[in-house]
Amino acid sequence: MNKEKVRKNIKDFFKTKHKPSEVKKIKKFAMHNQIKLKDLRKKFCKKCCSMNLKTISVKKGFKRVICKDCGFVNKYKIKKL
């Protein structure tokens, strides 16, 4: 598979929710093909790879997100236009 097809498959994968084991597989697939996930990393927990995330707050240019499964809190910087 060429890189464009792999990128398309990865983007299509993240359009719906999946199990943590499937997310781990797609991460390894992306790493194997040297493709960066960029903003797609924000769609799953970085500790347990679960896609059950909930936004806690948005303050001072940062968005706080909590994982409903493991309780891990992550903070992302919001891009300004």
Coordinates of C-alpha atoms in Angstrom, one line a residue:
M1 CA 0.0 0.0 0.0
N2 CA 1.2 3.5 -0.7
K3 CA 1.2 6.3 1.9
E4 CA -1.9 8.0 0.5
K5 CA -4.0 4.9 0.8
V6 CA -2.7 4.3 4.4
R7 CA -3.6 7.9 5.4
K8 CA -7.1 7.5 4.0
N9 CA -7.6 4.2 5.8
I10 CA -6.5 5.8 9.1
K11 CA -8.8 8.8 8.7
D12 CA -11.7 6.5 7.9
F13 CA -10.9 4.4 11.0
F14 CA -11.3 7.4 13.4
K15 CA -14.7 8.4 12.0
T16 CA -16.4 5.9 14.3
K17 CA -15.7 4.6 17.8
H18 CA -13.7 1.4 18.3
K19 CA -12.3 -0.8 21.0
P20 CA -9.0 0.1 22.7
S21 CA -7.3 -3.0 21.1
E22 CA -8.3 -1.8 17.6
V23 CA -6.9 1.7 18.4
K24 CA -3.6 0.2 19.5
K25 CA -3.4 -1.8 16.2
I26 CA -4.1 1.2 14.0
K27 CA -1.4 3.2 16.0
K28 CA 1.1 0.4 15.3
F29 CA 0.0 0.4 11.7
A30 CA 0.6 4.1 11.4
M31 CA 4.0 3.9 13.1
H32 CA 5.1 1.0 10.8
N33 CA 4.2 3.1 7.7
Q34 CA 5.8 6.2 9.3
I35 CA 2.6 8.2 9.3
K36 CA 2.0 10.9 11.9
L37 CA -1.5 10.9 13.5
K38 CA -1.3 14.7 14.4
D39 CA -4.8 15.8 15.4
L40 CA -6.2 12.2 15.4
R41 CA -4.2 11.6 18.6
K42 CA -6.8 13.8 20.4
K43 CA -9.6 11.3 19.7
F44 CA -8.3 8.6 22.1
C45 CA -6.8 8.4 25.6
K46 CA -3.0 8.3 25.5
K47 CA -2.9 5.9 28.5
C48 CA -5.6 3.2 27.8
C49 CA -6.3 4.0 24.1
S50 CA -10.1 4.3 24.8
M51 CA -12.2 6.6 22.7
N52 CA -14.6 7.4 25.6
L53 CA -13.5 11.0 26.2
K54 CA -15.4 13.9 27.8
T55 CA -14.5 17.6 27.7
I56 CA -14.2 19.0 31.2
S57 CA -13.4 22.7 30.5
V58 CA -12.1 25.2 27.9
K59 CA -10.1 28.0 29.5
K60 CA -7.3 30.3 28.5
G61 CA -6.6 28.6 25.2
F62 CA -6.5 25.1 26.6
K63 CA -9.0 22.3 26.4
R64 CA -9.1 19.7 29.2
V65 CA -10.4 16.2 28.4
I66 CA -11.0 13.3 30.8
C67 CA -11.1 9.6 29.9
K68 CA -14.3 8.0 31.1
D69 CA -12.6 4.6 31.5
C70 CA -9.3 5.2 33.3
G71 CA -9.9 8.8 34.6
F72 CA -6.7 10.3 32.9
V73 CA -6.9 14.0 32.3
N74 CA -5.2 15.5 29.3
K75 CA -4.8 19.1 28.2
Y76 CA -4.6 20.3 24.6
K77 CA -3.7 23.8 23.3
I78 CA -6.5 25.2 21.1
K79 CA -5.3 26.5 17.8
K80 CA -6.1 30.2 17.2
L81 CA -7.4 31.3 13.8

